[in-house]
Short mmCIF file of C-alpha atoms in Angstrom, two decimals:
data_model
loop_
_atom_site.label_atom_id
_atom_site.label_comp_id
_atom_site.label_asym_id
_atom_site.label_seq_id
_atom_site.Cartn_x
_atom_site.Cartn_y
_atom_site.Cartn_z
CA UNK A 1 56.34 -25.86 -21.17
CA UNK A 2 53.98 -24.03 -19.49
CA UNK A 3 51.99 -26.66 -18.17
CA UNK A 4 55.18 -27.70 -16.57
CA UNK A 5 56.01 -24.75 -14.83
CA UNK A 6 52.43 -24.91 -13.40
CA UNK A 7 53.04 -27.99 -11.93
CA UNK A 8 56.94 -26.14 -10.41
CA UNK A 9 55.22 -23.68 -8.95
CA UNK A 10 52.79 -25.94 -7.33
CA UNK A 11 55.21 -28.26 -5.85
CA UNK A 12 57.54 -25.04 -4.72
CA UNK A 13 54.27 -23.75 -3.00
CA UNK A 14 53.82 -27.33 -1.34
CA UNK A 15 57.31 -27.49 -0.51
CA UNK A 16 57.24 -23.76 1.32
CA UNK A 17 54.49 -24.95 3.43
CA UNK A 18 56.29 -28.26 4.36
CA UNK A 19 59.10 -26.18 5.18
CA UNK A 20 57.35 -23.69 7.10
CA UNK A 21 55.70 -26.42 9.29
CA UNK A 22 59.35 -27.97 9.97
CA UNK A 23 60.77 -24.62 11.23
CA UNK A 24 57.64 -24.24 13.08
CA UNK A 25 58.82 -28.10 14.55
CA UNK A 26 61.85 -26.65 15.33
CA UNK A 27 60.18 -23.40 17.57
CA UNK A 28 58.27 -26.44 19.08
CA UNK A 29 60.87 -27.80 20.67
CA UNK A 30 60.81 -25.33 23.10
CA UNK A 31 57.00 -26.82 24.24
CA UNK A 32 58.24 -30.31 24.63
CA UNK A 33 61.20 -29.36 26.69
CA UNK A 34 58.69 -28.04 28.95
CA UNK A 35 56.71 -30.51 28.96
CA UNK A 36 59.26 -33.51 29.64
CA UNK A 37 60.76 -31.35 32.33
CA UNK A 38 57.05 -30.82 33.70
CA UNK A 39 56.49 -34.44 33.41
CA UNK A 40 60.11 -35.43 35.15
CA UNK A 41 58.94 -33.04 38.63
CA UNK A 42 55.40 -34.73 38.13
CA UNK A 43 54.00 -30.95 39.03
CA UNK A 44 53.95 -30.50 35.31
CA UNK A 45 52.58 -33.58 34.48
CA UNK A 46 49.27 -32.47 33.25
CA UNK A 47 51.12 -30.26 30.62
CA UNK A 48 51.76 -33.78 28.95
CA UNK A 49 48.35 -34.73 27.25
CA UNK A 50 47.78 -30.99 26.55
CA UNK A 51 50.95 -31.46 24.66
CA UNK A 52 49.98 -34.48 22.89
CA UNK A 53 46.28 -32.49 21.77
CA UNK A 54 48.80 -30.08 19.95
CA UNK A 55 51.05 -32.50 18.18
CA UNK A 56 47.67 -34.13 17.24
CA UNK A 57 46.46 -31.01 15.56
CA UNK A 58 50.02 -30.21 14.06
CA UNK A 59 49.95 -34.05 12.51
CA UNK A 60 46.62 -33.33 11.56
CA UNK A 61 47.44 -29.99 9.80
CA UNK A 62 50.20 -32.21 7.97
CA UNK A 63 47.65 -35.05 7.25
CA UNK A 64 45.77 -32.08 5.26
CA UNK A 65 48.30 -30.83 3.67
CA UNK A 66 49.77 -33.73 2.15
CA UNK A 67 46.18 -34.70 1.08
CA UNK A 68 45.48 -31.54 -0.98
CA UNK A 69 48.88 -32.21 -2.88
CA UNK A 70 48.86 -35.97 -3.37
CA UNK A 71 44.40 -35.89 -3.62
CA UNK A 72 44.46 -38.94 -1.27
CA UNK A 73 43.04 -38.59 2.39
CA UNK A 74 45.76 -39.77 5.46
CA UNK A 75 43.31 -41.64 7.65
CA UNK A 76 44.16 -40.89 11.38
CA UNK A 77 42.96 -42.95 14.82
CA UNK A 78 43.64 -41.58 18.46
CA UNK A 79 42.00 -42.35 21.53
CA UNK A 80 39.81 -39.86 23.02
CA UNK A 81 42.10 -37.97 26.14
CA UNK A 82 39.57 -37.50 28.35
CA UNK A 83 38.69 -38.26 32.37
CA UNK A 84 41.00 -37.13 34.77
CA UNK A 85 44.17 -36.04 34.60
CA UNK A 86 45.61 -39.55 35.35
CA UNK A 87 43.38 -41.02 32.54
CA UNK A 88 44.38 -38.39 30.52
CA UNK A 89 48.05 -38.55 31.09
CA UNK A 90 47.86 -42.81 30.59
CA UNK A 91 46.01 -41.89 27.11
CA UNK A 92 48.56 -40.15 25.80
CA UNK A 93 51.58 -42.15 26.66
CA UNK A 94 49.38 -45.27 25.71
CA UNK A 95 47.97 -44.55 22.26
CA UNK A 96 49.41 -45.72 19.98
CA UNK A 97 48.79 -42.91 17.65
CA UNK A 98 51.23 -40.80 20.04
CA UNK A 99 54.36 -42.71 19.03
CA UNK A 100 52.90 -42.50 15.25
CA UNK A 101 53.04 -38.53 15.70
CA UNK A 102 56.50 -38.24 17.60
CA UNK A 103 57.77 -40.12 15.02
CA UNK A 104 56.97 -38.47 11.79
CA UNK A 105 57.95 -34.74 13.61
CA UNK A 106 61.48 -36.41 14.44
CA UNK A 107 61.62 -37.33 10.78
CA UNK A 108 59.76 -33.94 9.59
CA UNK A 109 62.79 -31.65 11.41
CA UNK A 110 64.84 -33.08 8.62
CA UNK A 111 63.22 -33.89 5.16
CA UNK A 112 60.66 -31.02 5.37
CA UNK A 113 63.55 -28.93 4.44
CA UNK A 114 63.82 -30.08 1.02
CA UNK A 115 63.06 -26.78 -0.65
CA UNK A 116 66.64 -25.97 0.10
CA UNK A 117 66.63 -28.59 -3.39
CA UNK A 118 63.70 -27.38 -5.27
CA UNK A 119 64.90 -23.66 -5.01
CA UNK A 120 68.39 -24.04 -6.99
CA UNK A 121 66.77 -26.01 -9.32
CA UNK A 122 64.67 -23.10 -10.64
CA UNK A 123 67.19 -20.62 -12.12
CA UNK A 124 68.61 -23.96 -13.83
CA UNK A 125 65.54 -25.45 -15.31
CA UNK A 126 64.12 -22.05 -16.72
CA UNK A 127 67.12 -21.72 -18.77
CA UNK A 128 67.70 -25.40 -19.71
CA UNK A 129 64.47 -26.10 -19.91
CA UNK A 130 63.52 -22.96 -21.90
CA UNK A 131 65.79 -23.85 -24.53
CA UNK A 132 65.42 -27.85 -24.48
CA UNK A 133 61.32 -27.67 -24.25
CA UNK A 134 60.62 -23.76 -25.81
CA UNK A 135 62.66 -24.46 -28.67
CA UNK A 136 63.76 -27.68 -29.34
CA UNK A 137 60.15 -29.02 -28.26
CA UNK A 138 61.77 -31.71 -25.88
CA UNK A 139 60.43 -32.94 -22.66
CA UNK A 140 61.40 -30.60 -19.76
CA UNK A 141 64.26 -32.03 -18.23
CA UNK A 142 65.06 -30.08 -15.01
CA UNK A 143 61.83 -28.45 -13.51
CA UNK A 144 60.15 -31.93 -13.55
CA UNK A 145 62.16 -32.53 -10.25
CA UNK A 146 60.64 -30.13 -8.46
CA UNK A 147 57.76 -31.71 -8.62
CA UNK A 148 59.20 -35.40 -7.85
CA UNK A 149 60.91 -33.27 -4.81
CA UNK A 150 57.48 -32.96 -3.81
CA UNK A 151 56.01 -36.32 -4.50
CA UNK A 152 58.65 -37.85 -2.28
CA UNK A 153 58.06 -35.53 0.33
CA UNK A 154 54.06 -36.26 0.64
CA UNK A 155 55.17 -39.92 0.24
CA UNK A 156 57.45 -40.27 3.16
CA UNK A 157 54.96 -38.01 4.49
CA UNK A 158 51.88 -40.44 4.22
CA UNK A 159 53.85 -43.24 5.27
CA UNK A 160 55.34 -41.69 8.46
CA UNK A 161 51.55 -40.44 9.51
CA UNK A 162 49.58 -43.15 8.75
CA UNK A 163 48.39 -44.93 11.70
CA UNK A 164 49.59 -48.28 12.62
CA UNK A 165 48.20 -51.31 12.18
CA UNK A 166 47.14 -51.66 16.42
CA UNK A 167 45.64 -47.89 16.44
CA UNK A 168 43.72 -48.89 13.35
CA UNK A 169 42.55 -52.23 15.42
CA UNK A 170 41.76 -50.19 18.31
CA UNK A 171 39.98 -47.39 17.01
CA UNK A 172 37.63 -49.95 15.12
CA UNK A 173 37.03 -51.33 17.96
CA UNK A 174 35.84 -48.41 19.78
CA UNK A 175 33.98 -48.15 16.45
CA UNK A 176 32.11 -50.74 16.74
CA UNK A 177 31.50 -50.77 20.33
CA UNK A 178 29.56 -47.20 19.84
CA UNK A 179 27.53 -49.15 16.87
CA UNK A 180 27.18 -52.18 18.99
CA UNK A 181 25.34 -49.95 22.06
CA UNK A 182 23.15 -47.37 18.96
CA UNK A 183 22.07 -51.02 17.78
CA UNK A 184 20.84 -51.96 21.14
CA UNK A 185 19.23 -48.82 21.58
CA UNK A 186 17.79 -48.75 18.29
CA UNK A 187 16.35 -52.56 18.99
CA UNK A 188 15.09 -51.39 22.31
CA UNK A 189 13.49 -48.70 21.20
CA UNK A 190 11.89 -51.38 17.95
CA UNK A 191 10.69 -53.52 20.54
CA UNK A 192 9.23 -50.99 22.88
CA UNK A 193 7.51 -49.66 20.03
CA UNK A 194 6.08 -53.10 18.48
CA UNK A 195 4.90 -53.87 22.13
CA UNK A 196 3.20 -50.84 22.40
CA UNK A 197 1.60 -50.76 18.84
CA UNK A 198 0.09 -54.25 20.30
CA UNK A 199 -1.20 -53.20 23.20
CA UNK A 200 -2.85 -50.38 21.78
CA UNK A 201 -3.86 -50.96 18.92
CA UNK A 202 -4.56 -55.13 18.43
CA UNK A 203 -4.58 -56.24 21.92
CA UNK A 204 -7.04 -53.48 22.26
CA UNK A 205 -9.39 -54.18 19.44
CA UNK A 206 -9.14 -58.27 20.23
CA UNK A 207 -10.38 -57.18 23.65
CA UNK A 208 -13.59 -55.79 22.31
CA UNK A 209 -14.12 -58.35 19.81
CA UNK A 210 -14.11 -60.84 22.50
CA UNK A 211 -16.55 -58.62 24.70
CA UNK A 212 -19.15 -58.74 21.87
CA UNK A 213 -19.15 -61.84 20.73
CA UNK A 214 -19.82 -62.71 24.23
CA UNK A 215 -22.33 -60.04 24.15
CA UNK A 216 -23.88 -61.58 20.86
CA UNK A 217 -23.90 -65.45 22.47
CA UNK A 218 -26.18 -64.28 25.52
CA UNK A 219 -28.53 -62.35 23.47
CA UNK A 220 -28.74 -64.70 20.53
CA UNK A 221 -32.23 -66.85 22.02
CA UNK A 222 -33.42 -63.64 22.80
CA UNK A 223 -32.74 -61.00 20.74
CA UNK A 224 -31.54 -62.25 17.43
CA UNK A 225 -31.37 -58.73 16.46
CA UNK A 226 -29.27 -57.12 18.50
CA UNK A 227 -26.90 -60.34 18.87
CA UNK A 228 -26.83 -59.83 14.47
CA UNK A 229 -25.52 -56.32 15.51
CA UNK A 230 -23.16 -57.08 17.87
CA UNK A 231 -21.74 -59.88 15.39
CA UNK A 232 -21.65 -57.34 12.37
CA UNK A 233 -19.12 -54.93 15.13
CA UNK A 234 -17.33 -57.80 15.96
CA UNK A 235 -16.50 -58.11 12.23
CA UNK A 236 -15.76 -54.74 11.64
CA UNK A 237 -13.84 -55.33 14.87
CA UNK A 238 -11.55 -58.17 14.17
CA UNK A 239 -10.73 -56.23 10.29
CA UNK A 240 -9.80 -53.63 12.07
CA UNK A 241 -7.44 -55.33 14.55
CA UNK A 242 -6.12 -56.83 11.16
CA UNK A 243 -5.25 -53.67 9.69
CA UNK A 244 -2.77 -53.00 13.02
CA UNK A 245 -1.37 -56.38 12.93
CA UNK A 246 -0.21 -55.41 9.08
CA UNK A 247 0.73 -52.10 10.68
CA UNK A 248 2.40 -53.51 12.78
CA UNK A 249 4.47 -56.41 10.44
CA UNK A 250 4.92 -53.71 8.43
CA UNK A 251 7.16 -51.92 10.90
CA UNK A 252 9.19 -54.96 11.07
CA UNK A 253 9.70 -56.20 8.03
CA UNK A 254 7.53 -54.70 5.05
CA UNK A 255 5.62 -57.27 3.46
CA UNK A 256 6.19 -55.38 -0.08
CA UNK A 257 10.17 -56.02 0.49
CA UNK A 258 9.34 -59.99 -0.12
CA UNK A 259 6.29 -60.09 -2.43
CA UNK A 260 8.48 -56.99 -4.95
CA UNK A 261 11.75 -56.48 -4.17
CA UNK A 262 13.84 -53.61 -2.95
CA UNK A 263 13.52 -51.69 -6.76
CA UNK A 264 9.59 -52.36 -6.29
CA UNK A 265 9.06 -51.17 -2.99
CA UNK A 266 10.87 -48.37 -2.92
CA UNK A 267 8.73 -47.47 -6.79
CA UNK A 268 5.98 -47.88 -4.29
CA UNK A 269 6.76 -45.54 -1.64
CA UNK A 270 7.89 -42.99 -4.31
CA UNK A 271 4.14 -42.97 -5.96
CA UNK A 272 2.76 -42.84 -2.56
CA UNK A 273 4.74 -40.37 -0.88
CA UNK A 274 2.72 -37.24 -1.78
CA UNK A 275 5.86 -35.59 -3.81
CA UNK A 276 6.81 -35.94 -7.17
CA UNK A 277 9.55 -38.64 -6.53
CA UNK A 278 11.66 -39.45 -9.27
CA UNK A 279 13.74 -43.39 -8.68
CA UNK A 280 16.81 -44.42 -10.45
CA UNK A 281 17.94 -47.68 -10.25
CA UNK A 282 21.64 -48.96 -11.34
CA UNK A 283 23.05 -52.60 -11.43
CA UNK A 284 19.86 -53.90 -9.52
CA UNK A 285 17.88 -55.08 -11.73
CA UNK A 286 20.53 -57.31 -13.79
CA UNK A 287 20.04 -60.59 -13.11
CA UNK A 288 17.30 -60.68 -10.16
CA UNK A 289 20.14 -60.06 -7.83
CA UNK A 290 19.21 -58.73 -4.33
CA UNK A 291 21.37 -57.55 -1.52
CA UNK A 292 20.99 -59.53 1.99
CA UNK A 293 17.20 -59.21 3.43
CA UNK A 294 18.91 -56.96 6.59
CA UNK A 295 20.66 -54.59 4.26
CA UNK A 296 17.31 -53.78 1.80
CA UNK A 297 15.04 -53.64 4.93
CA UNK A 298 17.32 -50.75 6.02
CA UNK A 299 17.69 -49.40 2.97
CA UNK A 300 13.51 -49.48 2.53
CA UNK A 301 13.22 -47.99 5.98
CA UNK A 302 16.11 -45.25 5.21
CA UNK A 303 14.00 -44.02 1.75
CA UNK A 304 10.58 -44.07 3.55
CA UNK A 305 11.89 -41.98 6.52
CA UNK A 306 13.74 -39.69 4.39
CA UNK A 307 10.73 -39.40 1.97
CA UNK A 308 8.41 -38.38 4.75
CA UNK A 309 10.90 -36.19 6.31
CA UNK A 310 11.25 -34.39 2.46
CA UNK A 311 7.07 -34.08 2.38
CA UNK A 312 6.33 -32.33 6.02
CA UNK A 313 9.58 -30.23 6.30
CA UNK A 314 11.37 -29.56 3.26
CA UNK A 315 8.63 -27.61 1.36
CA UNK A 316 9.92 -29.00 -1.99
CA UNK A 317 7.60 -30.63 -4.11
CA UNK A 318 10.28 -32.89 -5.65
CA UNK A 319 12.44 -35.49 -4.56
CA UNK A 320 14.44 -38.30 -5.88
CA UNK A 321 16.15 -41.47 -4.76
CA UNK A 322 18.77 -43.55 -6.19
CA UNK A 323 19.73 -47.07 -5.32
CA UNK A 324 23.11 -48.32 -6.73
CA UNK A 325 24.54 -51.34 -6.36
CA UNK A 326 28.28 -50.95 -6.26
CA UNK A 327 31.42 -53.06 -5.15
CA UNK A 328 31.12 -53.26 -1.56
CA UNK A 329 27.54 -52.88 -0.76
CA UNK A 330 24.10 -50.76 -1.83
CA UNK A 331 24.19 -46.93 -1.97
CA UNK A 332 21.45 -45.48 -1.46
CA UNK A 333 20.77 -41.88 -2.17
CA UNK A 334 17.86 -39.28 -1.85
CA UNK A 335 17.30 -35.50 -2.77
CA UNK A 336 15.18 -33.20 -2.36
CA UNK A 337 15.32 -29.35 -3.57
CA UNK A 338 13.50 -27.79 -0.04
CA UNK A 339 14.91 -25.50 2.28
CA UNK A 340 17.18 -27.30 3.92
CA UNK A 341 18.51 -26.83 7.44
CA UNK A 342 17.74 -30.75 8.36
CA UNK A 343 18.63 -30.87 11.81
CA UNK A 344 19.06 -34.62 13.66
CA UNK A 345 18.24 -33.16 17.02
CA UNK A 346 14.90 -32.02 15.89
CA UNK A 347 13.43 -35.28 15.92
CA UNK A 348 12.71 -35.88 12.27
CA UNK A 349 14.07 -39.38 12.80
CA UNK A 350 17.62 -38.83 11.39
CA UNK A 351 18.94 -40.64 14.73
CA UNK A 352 16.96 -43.18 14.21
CA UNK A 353 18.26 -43.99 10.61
CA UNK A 354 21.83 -43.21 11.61
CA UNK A 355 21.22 -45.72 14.28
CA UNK A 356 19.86 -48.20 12.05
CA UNK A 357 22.33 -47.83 9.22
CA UNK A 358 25.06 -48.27 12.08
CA UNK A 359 24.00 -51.57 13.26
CA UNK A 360 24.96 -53.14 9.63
CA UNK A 361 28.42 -50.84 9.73
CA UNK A 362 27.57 -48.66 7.02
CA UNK A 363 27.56 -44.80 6.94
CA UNK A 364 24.97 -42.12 6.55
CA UNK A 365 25.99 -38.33 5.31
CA UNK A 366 23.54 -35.82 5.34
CA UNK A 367 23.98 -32.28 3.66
CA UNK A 368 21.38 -30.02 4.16
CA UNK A 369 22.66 -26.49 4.14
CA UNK A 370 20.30 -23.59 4.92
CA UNK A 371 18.52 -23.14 1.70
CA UNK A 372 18.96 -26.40 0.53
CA UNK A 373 19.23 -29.01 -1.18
CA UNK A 374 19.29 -31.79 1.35
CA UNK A 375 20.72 -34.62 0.33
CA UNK A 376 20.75 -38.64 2.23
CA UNK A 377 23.68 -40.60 1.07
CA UNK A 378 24.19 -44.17 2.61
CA UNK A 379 26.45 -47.06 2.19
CA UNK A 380 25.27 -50.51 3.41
CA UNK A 381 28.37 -53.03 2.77
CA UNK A 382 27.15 -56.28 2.02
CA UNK A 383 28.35 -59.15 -0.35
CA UNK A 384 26.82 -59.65 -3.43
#
């Protein structure tokens, strides 16, 4: 019994909020009959995408709302109202998230006044329900429907303010025409970077290996010596212009990756990384089964960055990453127990592995609160 009227007084409190929100509706009225009239003498026109911002955040209040009761996020998708006040005005009218909005608030002046159900319902079920549940030790009968009162009102609720099917399409295409240009950057900036690791570091030392062995051919009738010299710096020369061109193969695609694996290389960076790096592997290892070469080159490159980040900044002398395979693609996660206060403007190439995790459509979160921890979590959807 007791548990039940918890769960009354919760769904009275949820349905008190939905009913403050559509009295609040009703005050609003006032704003949109100021606005159409605006809009009708075109003067007013630019009160019509402020107008829409507000419903937005009103729907959006809702969308919150009706998440904390049901535990299940409302996903929402507008266009950006921005440029001018011509672009702005064609935004609004045009999105298709708009219509979603105006919608659900013509529905919400009506069914978010379903307290006026809940509330009788009280007096009845304490006494029916006090003697059917307190002391007959039945199954509550009447205060139960309080709470299905306010299931049906987050359901018609999350149906009414979930976007439609052509706001979804066009916000994921917006999506992934922001990835599309961060993965053209982020390739520019790769190839920049290869081209300049070339030309100064193994275009560089290729140039003086083929100064001395010149060098050593003149002099060999007549100085053996010195053309012996110049051969042993052309030696030392040419291993040293092998070392970049590993440095630089590296920095596309780690060698390690092929020769051990994701699980091995990432062991590898964890022993080398100059912290005591703890790695935890689940559902890789079963099997040999590896995730696309694309997706564990990013994931390698995400856990190297983040490991160096966690060694100059975070002041920790622990860290510790976890790779998960799960349904819909790796997860890849690392800790540390530092300070904190990780800041992707501070150029401790965060951008750079949002970027990168962006071109294969997954998602990076960072927390890093002042103090710490800072934790790296990021999906990579592939197929397995």
């Amino acid at each position: 019994m007791g548990r039940t009227v918890r769960q009354a007084v919760r769904a009275t409190g949820h349905l008190v909020l939905a009913a403050a929100m559509a009295f609040g509706l009703w005050i609003f009225i006032t704003v949109l009959i100021i606005t159409a009239v605006g809009t009708l003498a075109v003067v007013g026109a630019w009160l019509l995408p402020e107008t829409v911002l507000i419903i937005r955040r009103i729907a959006g209040a809702k969308r919150v709302m009706t998440a904390a009761w049901t535990g299940q996020r409302i996903p929402e998708a507008y266009q950006p109202i921005t440029g001018t006040v011509r672009e702005r005005i064609r935004t609004a009218v045009r999105d298709p998230g708009t219509f979603t909005d105006l919608r659900w608030m013509v529905a919400d002046y009506f069914y978010g006044a379903l307290l006026v159900l809940a509330l009788p319902l009280w007096p009845l079920g304490l006494v029916v329900d006090g003697v059917w549940s307190g002391l007959l030790r039945r199954t509550p009968l009447v205060l139960p429907l309080i709470v299905r009162i306010a299931d049906l009102e987050a359901d018609w609720s999350t149906a009414l303010l979930k976007p439609s099917a052509k706001a979804r399409l066009t916000a994921r295409v917006e999506e992934l025409a922001a990835t599309r240009a961060d993965a053209i950057a982020a390739h520019g900036a790769e190839l920049r970077r290869v081209e300049r690791d070339l030309h100064d570091g193994a275009q560089a030392n290729l140039v003086a290996l083929s100064m001395r062995i010149g060098l050593a051919k003149r002099a060999y009738d007549s100085d053996p010596a010195t053309a012996r010299r110049l051969l042993d710096e052309a030696q030392a020369q040419a291993e040293k212009a092998l070392t970049e061109l590993r440095h630089v193969v590296r920095g596309i695609h780690p060698p390690i990756l092929t020769d051990r694996g994701l699980v091995g290389a990432v062991r590898a960076l964890a022993a080398g990384c100059g912290l005591e790096a703890s790695v935890e592997v689940a559902g890789l290892e079963e099997d040999g089964v590896r995730a696309p070469a694309a997706v564990e080159a990013a994931a390698y490159f995400v856990v190297a960055e983040a490991l160096t980040n966690a060694a100059k900044y975070s002041g920790s002398a622990r860290a510790s990453v976890r790779l998960e395979r799960v349904r819909r693609g790796l997860r890849v996660r690392v800790a540390d127990e530092g300070h904190g206060g990780a800041d992707e403007t501070g150029g401790s190439g965060l951008v750079g592995m949002r970027r990168r995790v962006a071109a294969l459509d997954g998602t990076l979160d960072l927390s890093s609160p002042v103090g710490g921890p800072t934790v790296i979590d990021v999906m990579l959807p592939c197929v397995w």
